[in-house]
XYZ file of C-alpha atoms in Angstrom:
213
model
C 78.344 -87.198 -136.764
C 76.573 -89.486 -134.272
C 74.002 -86.737 -133.587
C 73.267 -86.334 -137.316
C 72.781 -90.098 -137.690
C 70.440 -90.157 -134.686
C 68.398 -87.280 -136.095
C 68.202 -89.038 -139.457
C 66.763 -92.201 -137.913
C 64.417 -90.137 -135.725
C 63.010 -88.446 -138.832
C 62.644 -91.819 -140.535
C 60.698 -93.171 -137.548
C 58.390 -90.131 -137.545
C 57.714 -90.493 -141.279
C 57.152 -94.215 -140.782
C 54.687 -93.620 -137.949
C 52.740 -91.105 -140.038
C 52.617 -93.488 -143.008
C 51.377 -96.285 -140.767
C 48.759 -93.942 -139.297
C 47.441 -92.908 -142.714
C 47.345 -96.539 -143.863
C 45.438 -97.577 -140.752
C 42.942 -94.731 -141.194
C 42.338 -95.665 -144.839
C 41.469 -99.193 -143.768
C 38.589 -97.799 -141.716
C 37.440 -95.530 -144.543
C 39.115 -92.262 -143.533
C 41.353 -91.036 -146.350
C 44.032 -88.350 -146.395
C 41.598 -85.803 -147.834
C 39.275 -86.389 -144.853
C 42.180 -86.047 -142.429
C 43.264 -82.833 -144.147
C 39.765 -81.394 -143.757
C 39.707 -82.370 -140.067
C 43.112 -80.802 -139.440
C 42.280 -77.561 -141.226
C 39.074 -77.335 -139.191
C 41.026 -77.986 -135.974
C 43.627 -75.354 -136.880
C 40.848 -72.865 -137.593
C 39.344 -73.533 -134.163
C 42.789 -73.089 -132.589
C 43.223 -69.776 -134.382
C 39.864 -68.605 -133.038
C 40.893 -69.593 -129.511
C 44.315 -67.940 -129.860
C 42.684 -64.784 -131.166
C 40.497 -64.596 -128.046
C 43.415 -65.337 -125.724
C 45.501 -62.523 -127.205
C 42.555 -60.119 -126.966
C 42.055 -61.102 -123.312
C 45.768 -60.663 -122.607
C 45.657 -57.197 -124.159
C 42.589 -56.215 -122.138
C 44.217 -57.365 -118.909
C 47.457 -55.564 -119.781
C 45.384 -52.434 -120.367
C 43.838 -52.826 -116.900
C 47.338 -53.189 -115.487
C 48.892 -50.117 -117.109
C 45.823 -48.065 -116.187
C 46.052 -49.272 -112.599
C 44.420 -46.818 -110.200
C 44.365 -48.218 -106.705
C 43.665 -51.736 -105.496
C 45.959 -54.762 -105.368
C 48.846 -54.208 -107.788
C 50.313 -57.682 -107.244
C 46.998 -59.259 -108.166
C 46.800 -57.273 -111.425
C 50.338 -58.324 -112.300
C 49.611 -62.011 -111.633
C 46.479 -61.881 -113.773
C 48.445 -60.300 -116.637
C 51.196 -62.876 -116.282
C 48.658 -65.708 -116.357
C 47.128 -64.310 -119.541
C 50.601 -64.190 -121.124
C 51.163 -67.891 -120.347
C 47.694 -68.847 -121.602
C 48.345 -66.967 -124.848
C 51.641 -68.793 -125.276
C 49.944 -72.176 -124.882
C 47.331 -71.155 -127.468
C 50.045 -69.971 -129.872
C 51.979 -73.234 -129.505
C 48.794 -75.169 -130.270
C 48.256 -73.174 -133.471
C 51.823 -73.885 -134.596
C 51.470 -77.609 -133.911
C 48.204 -77.824 -135.839
C 49.629 -76.013 -138.867
C 52.548 -78.455 -138.900
C 50.069 -81.334 -138.774
C 48.246 -79.873 -141.796
C 51.495 -79.671 -143.758
C 52.283 -83.288 -142.967
C 49.025 -84.755 -144.257
C 48.888 -82.327 -147.209
C 52.325 -83.457 -148.373
C 51.263 -87.102 -148.131
C 48.007 -86.383 -149.974
C 49.578 -84.463 -152.852
C 52.425 -86.968 -153.248
C 49.922 -89.814 -153.478
C 47.689 -87.885 -155.877
C 50.661 -87.027 -158.119
C 51.879 -90.632 -158.224
C 48.413 -91.974 -158.985
C 48.036 -89.712 -162.018
C 50.396 -92.039 -163.892
C 48.036 -94.947 -163.288
C 45.285 -93.542 -165.522
C 44.658 -95.202 -168.877
C 41.794 -92.852 -169.742
C 43.487 -89.602 -170.793
C 40.353 -87.494 -170.445
C 39.889 -88.529 -166.814
C 43.608 -88.021 -166.229
C 43.434 -84.434 -167.487
C 40.439 -83.711 -165.251
C 42.241 -85.151 -162.237
C 45.397 -83.189 -163.081
C 43.359 -80.003 -163.285
C 41.782 -80.649 -159.862
C 45.190 -81.551 -158.470
C 46.716 -78.235 -159.547
C 43.664 -76.255 -158.435
C 43.632 -77.885 -154.995
C 47.377 -77.387 -154.618
C 47.066 -73.682 -155.422
C 44.206 -73.210 -152.966
C 46.114 -75.101 -150.308
C 49.256 -73.015 -150.876
C 47.256 -69.818 -150.324
C 45.657 -71.190 -147.138
C 48.861 -72.469 -145.553
C 50.705 -69.248 -146.403
C 47.939 -67.239 -144.738
C 48.111 -69.475 -141.657
C 51.864 -69.051 -141.330
C 51.602 -65.291 -141.873
C 49.227 -65.063 -138.911
C 51.324 -67.489 -136.873
C 54.460 -65.367 -137.332
C 52.689 -62.359 -135.797
C 52.131 -64.158 -132.509
C 55.708 -64.598 -131.306
C 56.672 -60.879 -131.350
C 53.597 -60.139 -129.221
C 54.484 -62.939 -126.826
C 58.035 -61.616 -126.606
C 56.751 -58.117 -125.793
C 54.334 -59.428 -123.168
C 57.054 -61.526 -121.576
C 59.491 -58.589 -121.503
C 56.894 -56.417 -119.814
C 56.020 -59.104 -117.292
C 59.695 -59.554 -116.424
C 60.156 -55.800 -116.080
C 57.202 -55.561 -113.727
C 58.370 -58.571 -111.744
C 61.576 -56.658 -111.014
C 59.938 -53.239 -110.618
C 56.382 -53.698 -109.380
C 55.363 -50.148 -108.492
C 53.184 -47.350 -109.842
C 56.108 -45.639 -111.581
C 57.041 -48.804 -113.472
C 53.407 -49.266 -114.490
C 53.328 -45.748 -115.925
C 56.458 -46.408 -117.968
C 54.722 -49.254 -119.806
C 51.876 -47.221 -121.317
C 53.852 -46.670 -124.519
C 54.607 -50.390 -124.634
C 50.897 -51.105 -124.347
C 50.128 -48.959 -127.406
C 52.670 -50.885 -129.483
C 51.305 -54.240 -128.352
C 47.758 -53.056 -129.043
C 48.704 -52.263 -132.661
C 50.370 -55.659 -133.063
C 47.347 -57.490 -131.649
C 45.064 -55.640 -134.063
C 47.264 -56.742 -136.975
C 47.274 -60.296 -135.637
C 43.490 -60.390 -135.415
C 43.184 -59.123 -138.991
C 45.632 -61.784 -140.194
C 43.801 -64.448 -138.197
C 40.427 -63.461 -139.644
C 41.841 -63.549 -143.168
C 43.356 -66.976 -142.540
C 40.169 -68.341 -140.995
C 38.069 -67.140 -143.947
C 40.457 -68.732 -146.447
C 40.460 -71.963 -144.467
C 36.678 -72.144 -144.426
C 36.526 -71.586 -148.191
C 39.182 -74.267 -148.714
C 37.275 -76.756 -146.563
C 34.125 -76.159 -148.616
C 36.043 -76.722 -151.849
C 37.471 -80.016 -150.551
C 34.064 -81.253 -149.440
C 32.607 -80.366 -152.832
C 35.122 -82.483 -154.777
């Protein structure tokens, strides 16, 4: 019970901090819509970086499984480093998507509440129409982001499993046994890149629509 109460007050403090942040930003002329644009742009940049990190990790893993002489330990360490770098990039993407959801919720709640303040019904209908249109576009963008995000963890899990296996069995025979694993990871990375590209394109279109309104 005590843990639930503590979590409740922790959530309240987080919400309170966010509200205070948005209020402070509005006082200097930066509104929730502007913050949403900034966060979508940042998430898009993070997706681009993550995409490159996963491609690099795949290329290094390919070099490892096709090992033909040289320093095997060095190839393993390079592959392991690429796995950890990819994980950091993936965590950054997740954090930035969560940040988008936070400001979007605040923006749409405020917009919805302010609709009742209109006295001019024509302007109210126009604002309601833009509200629904923006919400629908946002829903498509955030869904696309999460779809791409969900493809990262299985790849990270596979890379980690392979790194652990090689850590325990670092020899040419073990390397050869992972060639099938590489093919599976390669297919997953290709799907991830496609999902990322789709998400990035939707995000860029969404940003343009926000800047135009």
